[in-house]
Amino acid sequence: MQHWIEEAQLGDQNAWEQIVQHFSGMAFSVAYTRLGDWSLVEDTVQEAFAEAFSNLHKLQEAEAFPGWFKTIVERQCHRLLRPKKPMMMPLDETIVMDVEKFDVELIAERREWHQKLHQSVEGLSDKLNWRFSCTIFKGCKVI
């Protein structure tokens, strides 16, 4: 195994193929344990091998490859599992689909709806008015 890694670092394609064959089982096992979805696992393992191949020159000791590669697989899994931050957008800046851009009736309807919404908020207490306005109209996160 150490020989394959040293040869792969020198650009030997056959050595790299041996590494892929040898470590695929471990990579799939680690990724499936974390992700539980074969379609995600296949993409993750492929990405992990691509990252390992492109950074193989950074590996200083060939015998460290198994742990180094496992860390790459785990990091790729974490990247997929990391929660995506929801995009917040103020109500006044909502995106109108191209089809709806020129629908005058729809535009008038939305303006009327916005006006009614703003008027209904004005009747709230100052504290509630601020919280509602900040959250809905300005996209703020109020805790």
C-alpha atoms as a PDB file:
ATOM      1  CA  MET A   1       0.000   0.000   0.000  1.00  0.00           C
ATOM      2  CA  GLN A   2       2.746   2.464   0.907  1.00  0.00           C
ATOM      3  CA  HIS A   3       4.374   1.773  -2.462  1.00  0.00           C
ATOM      4  CA  TRP A   4       1.112   2.643  -4.299  1.00  0.00           C
ATOM      5  CA  ILE A   5       0.842   5.954  -2.508  1.00  0.00           C
ATOM      6  CA  GLU A   6       4.430   6.919  -3.233  1.00  0.00           C
ATOM      7  CA  GLU A   7       3.981   5.956  -6.891  1.00  0.00           C
ATOM      8  CA  ALA A   8       0.671   7.856  -7.107  1.00  0.00           C
ATOM      9  CA  GLN A   9       2.400  10.934  -5.700  1.00  0.00           C
ATOM     10  CA  LEU A  10       4.803  10.654  -8.660  1.00  0.00           C
ATOM     11  CA  GLY A  11       1.836  10.524 -11.071  1.00  0.00           C
ATOM     12  CA  ASP A  12       1.452   6.781 -11.658  1.00  0.00           C
ATOM     13  CA  GLN A  13      -2.153   6.238 -12.809  1.00  0.00           C
ATOM     14  CA  ASN A  14      -2.059   2.480 -12.120  1.00  0.00           C
ATOM     15  CA  ALA A  15      -0.999   3.118  -8.535  1.00  0.00           C
ATOM     16  CA  TRP A  16      -3.903   5.534  -8.101  1.00  0.00           C
ATOM     17  CA  GLU A  17      -6.319   2.913  -9.450  1.00  0.00           C
ATOM     18  CA  GLN A  18      -4.967   0.433  -6.881  1.00  0.00           C
ATOM     19  CA  ILE A  19      -5.532   2.988  -4.117  1.00  0.00           C
ATOM     20  CA  VAL A  20      -9.125   3.565  -5.270  1.00  0.00           C
ATOM     21  CA  GLN A  21      -9.810  -0.176  -5.352  1.00  0.00           C
ATOM     22  CA  HIS A  22      -8.203  -0.718  -1.960  1.00  0.00           C
ATOM     23  CA  PHE A  23      -9.906   2.172  -0.109  1.00  0.00           C
ATOM     24  CA  SER A  24     -13.326   2.255  -1.796  1.00  0.00           C
ATOM     25  CA  GLY A  25     -14.843  -0.151   0.726  1.00  0.00           C
ATOM     26  CA  MET A  26     -13.712   1.943   3.682  1.00  0.00           C
ATOM     27  CA  ALA A  27     -14.886   5.159   2.019  1.00  0.00           C
ATOM     28  CA  PHE A  28     -18.333   3.731   1.225  1.00  0.00           C
ATOM     29  CA  SER A  29     -18.673   2.316   4.727  1.00  0.00           C
ATOM     30  CA  VAL A  30     -17.778   5.615   6.436  1.00  0.00           C
ATOM     31  CA  ALA A  31     -19.986   7.662   4.105  1.00  0.00           C
ATOM     32  CA  TYR A  32     -22.987   5.328   4.386  1.00  0.00           C
ATOM     33  CA  THR A  33     -22.724   5.288   8.183  1.00  0.00           C
ATOM     34  CA  ARG A  34     -22.905   9.085   8.167  1.00  0.00           C
ATOM     35  CA  LEU A  35     -25.351   9.701   5.317  1.00  0.00           C
ATOM     36  CA  GLY A  36     -27.542   6.594   4.988  1.00  0.00           C
ATOM     37  CA  ASP A  37     -28.424   7.350   1.348  1.00  0.00           C
ATOM     38  CA  TRP A  38     -26.583   5.486  -1.420  1.00  0.00           C
ATOM     39  CA  SER A  39     -26.980   8.261  -4.008  1.00  0.00           C
ATOM     40  CA  LEU A  40     -25.360  10.741  -1.624  1.00  0.00           C
ATOM     41  CA  VAL A  41     -22.730   8.189  -0.635  1.00  0.00           C
ATOM     42  CA  GLU A  42     -21.603   7.609  -4.220  1.00  0.00           C
ATOM     43  CA  ASP A  43     -21.211  11.347  -4.869  1.00  0.00           C
ATOM     44  CA  THR A  44     -19.444  11.853  -1.553  1.00  0.00           C
ATOM     45  CA  VAL A  45     -16.934   9.061  -2.150  1.00  0.00           C
ATOM     46  CA  GLN A  46     -16.228  10.355  -5.635  1.00  0.00           C
ATOM     47  CA  GLU A  47     -15.664  13.872  -4.272  1.00  0.00           C
ATOM     48  CA  ALA A  48     -13.428  12.491  -1.519  1.00  0.00           C
ATOM     49  CA  PHE A  49     -11.232  10.611  -3.997  1.00  0.00           C
ATOM     50  CA  ALA A  50     -11.029  13.695  -6.212  1.00  0.00           C
ATOM     51  CA  GLU A  51      -9.961  15.814  -3.229  1.00  0.00           C
ATOM     52  CA  ALA A  52      -7.435  13.205  -2.113  1.00  0.00           C
ATOM     53  CA  PHE A  53      -5.978  12.951  -5.601  1.00  0.00           C
ATOM     54  CA  SER A  54      -5.644  16.705  -5.995  1.00  0.00           C
ATOM     55  CA  ASN A  55      -4.015  17.047  -2.556  1.00  0.00           C
ATOM     56  CA  LEU A  56      -1.901  13.890  -2.590  1.00  0.00           C
ATOM     57  CA  HIS A  57       1.252  15.976  -2.966  1.00  0.00           C
ATOM     58  CA  LYS A  58       0.544  17.481   0.474  1.00  0.00           C
ATOM     59  CA  LEU A  59       0.645  14.085   2.202  1.00  0.00           C
ATOM     60  CA  GLN A  60       4.057  13.876   3.869  1.00  0.00           C
ATOM     61  CA  GLU A  61       4.003  10.246   5.031  1.00  0.00           C
ATOM     62  CA  ALA A  62       2.490   7.538   2.856  1.00  0.00           C
ATOM     63  CA  GLU A  63       1.543   5.407   5.864  1.00  0.00           C
ATOM     64  CA  ALA A  64      -0.726   8.243   7.066  1.00  0.00           C
ATOM     65  CA  PHE A  65      -2.928   7.908   3.970  1.00  0.00           C
ATOM     66  CA  PRO A  66      -5.721   5.760   5.513  1.00  0.00           C
ATOM     67  CA  GLY A  67      -6.439   8.211   8.351  1.00  0.00           C
ATOM     68  CA  TRP A  68      -5.930  11.223   6.096  1.00  0.00           C
ATOM     69  CA  PHE A  69      -8.344   9.837   3.502  1.00  0.00           C
ATOM     70  CA  LYS A  70     -10.939   8.875   6.123  1.00  0.00           C
ATOM     71  CA  THR A  71     -10.857  12.469   7.375  1.00  0.00           C
ATOM     72  CA  ILE A  72     -11.501  13.686   3.831  1.00  0.00           C
ATOM     73  CA  VAL A  73     -14.504  11.342   3.504  1.00  0.00           C
ATOM     74  CA  GLU A  74     -15.895  12.508   6.860  1.00  0.00           C
ATOM     75  CA  ARG A  75     -15.434  16.156   5.890  1.00  0.00           C
ATOM     76  CA  GLN A  76     -17.282  15.572   2.610  1.00  0.00           C
ATOM     77  CA  CYS A  77     -20.148  13.971   4.576  1.00  0.00           C
ATOM     78  CA  HIS A  78     -20.224  16.876   7.008  1.00  0.00           C
ATOM     79  CA  ARG A  79     -20.396  19.308   4.099  1.00  0.00           C
ATOM     80  CA  LEU A  80     -23.574  17.596   2.890  1.00  0.00           C
ATOM     81  CA  LEU A  81     -25.134  17.337   6.341  1.00  0.00           C
ATOM     82  CA  ARG A  82     -24.397  20.903   7.385  1.00  0.00           C
ATOM     83  CA  PRO A  83     -27.705  22.755   7.651  1.00  0.00           C
ATOM     84  CA  LYS A  84     -28.262  25.298   4.945  1.00  0.00           C
ATOM     85  CA  LYS A  85     -29.069  28.766   6.200  1.00  0.00           C
ATOM     86  CA  PRO A  86     -32.499  29.831   4.990  1.00  0.00           C
ATOM     87  CA  MET A  87     -32.489  32.892   2.832  1.00  0.00           C
ATOM     88  CA  MET A  88     -34.407  35.759   4.425  1.00  0.00           C
ATOM     89  CA  MET A  89     -35.947  38.374   2.187  1.00  0.00           C
ATOM     90  CA  PRO A  90     -38.014  41.377   3.200  1.00  0.00           C
ATOM     91  CA  LEU A  91     -41.615  41.182   2.049  1.00  0.00           C
ATOM     92  CA  ASP A  92     -41.276  44.470   0.149  1.00  0.00           C
ATOM     93  CA  GLU A  93     -38.485  42.980  -1.974  1.00  0.00           C
ATOM     94  CA  THR A  94     -40.112  39.703  -2.951  1.00  0.00           C
ATOM     95  CA  ILE A  95     -39.157  38.439  -6.350  1.00  0.00           C
ATOM     96  CA  VAL A  96     -41.887  38.475  -8.933  1.00  0.00           C
ATOM     97  CA  MET A  97     -41.676  35.783 -11.573  1.00  0.00           C
ATOM     98  CA  ASP A  98     -41.116  37.013 -15.136  1.00  0.00           C
ATOM     99  CA  VAL A  99     -44.608  35.921 -16.156  1.00  0.00           C
ATOM    100  CA  GLU A 100     -46.147  37.953 -13.364  1.00  0.00           C
ATOM    101  CA  LYS A 101     -44.046  41.097 -13.922  1.00  0.00           C
ATOM    102  CA  PHE A 102     -46.394  42.537 -16.494  1.00  0.00           C
ATOM    103  CA  ASP A 103     -49.684  41.405 -14.968  1.00  0.00           C
ATOM    104  CA  VAL A 104     -51.118  44.799 -13.954  1.00  0.00           C
ATOM    105  CA  GLU A 105     -54.028  43.256 -12.068  1.00  0.00           C
ATOM    106  CA  LEU A 106     -51.690  41.090 -10.010  1.00  0.00           C
ATOM    107  CA  ILE A 107     -49.405  44.045  -9.260  1.00  0.00           C
ATOM    108  CA  ALA A 108     -52.361  46.144  -8.082  1.00  0.00           C
ATOM    109  CA  GLU A 109     -53.622  43.229  -5.992  1.00  0.00           C
ATOM    110  CA  ARG A 110     -50.222  42.834  -4.298  1.00  0.00           C
ATOM    111  CA  ARG A 111     -49.951  46.562  -3.581  1.00  0.00           C
ATOM    112  CA  GLU A 112     -53.397  46.517  -2.017  1.00  0.00           C
ATOM    113  CA  TRP A 113     -52.427  43.458   0.049  1.00  0.00           C
ATOM    114  CA  HIS A 114     -49.204  45.180   1.230  1.00  0.00           C
ATOM    115  CA  GLN A 115     -51.139  48.304   2.206  1.00  0.00           C
ATOM    116  CA  LYS A 116     -53.703  46.287   4.181  1.00  0.00           C
ATOM    117  CA  LEU A 117     -50.917  44.359   5.886  1.00  0.00           C
ATOM    118  CA  HIS A 118     -49.108  47.574   6.877  1.00  0.00           C
ATOM    119  CA  GLN A 119     -52.366  49.104   8.124  1.00  0.00           C
ATOM    120  CA  SER A 120     -53.188  46.065  10.232  1.00  0.00           C
ATOM    121  CA  VAL A 121     -49.745  46.197  11.855  1.00  0.00           C
ATOM    122  CA  GLU A 122     -50.200  49.871  12.742  1.00  0.00           C
ATOM    123  CA  GLY A 123     -53.031  48.891  15.093  1.00  0.00           C
ATOM    124  CA  LEU A 124     -50.721  46.734  17.236  1.00  0.00           C
ATOM    125  CA  SER A 125     -48.909  47.870  20.372  1.00  0.00           C
ATOM    126  CA  ASP A 126     -45.516  49.515  19.772  1.00  0.00           C
ATOM    127  CA  LYS A 127     -43.609  46.402  20.885  1.00  0.00           C
ATOM    128  CA  LEU A 128     -45.635  44.019  18.704  1.00  0.00           C
ATOM    129  CA  ASN A 129     -45.630  46.479  15.820  1.00  0.00           C
ATOM    130  CA  TRP A 130     -41.832  46.649  15.930  1.00  0.00           C
ATOM    131  CA  ARG A 131     -41.410  42.861  16.174  1.00  0.00           C
ATOM    132  CA  PHE A 132     -43.855  42.155  13.381  1.00  0.00           C
ATOM    133  CA  SER A 133     -42.529  44.914  11.115  1.00  0.00           C
ATOM    134  CA  CYS A 134     -38.939  43.888  11.662  1.00  0.00           C
ATOM    135  CA  THR A 135     -39.633  40.192  11.089  1.00  0.00           C
ATOM    136  CA  ILE A 136     -42.042  40.386   8.172  1.00  0.00           C
ATOM    137  CA  PHE A 137     -41.196  43.592   6.332  1.00  0.00           C
ATOM    138  CA  LYS A 138     -37.457  43.843   6.911  1.00  0.00           C
ATOM    139  CA  GLY A 139     -36.469  40.168   7.194  1.00  0.00           C
ATOM    140  CA  CYS A 140     -34.917  40.553  10.646  1.00  0.00           C
ATOM    141  CA  LYS A 141     -34.586  37.655  13.042  1.00  0.00           C
ATOM    142  CA  VAL A 142     -36.145  38.680  16.349  1.00  0.00           C
ATOM    143  CA  ILE A 143     -35.548  36.426  19.332  1.00  0.00           C
END
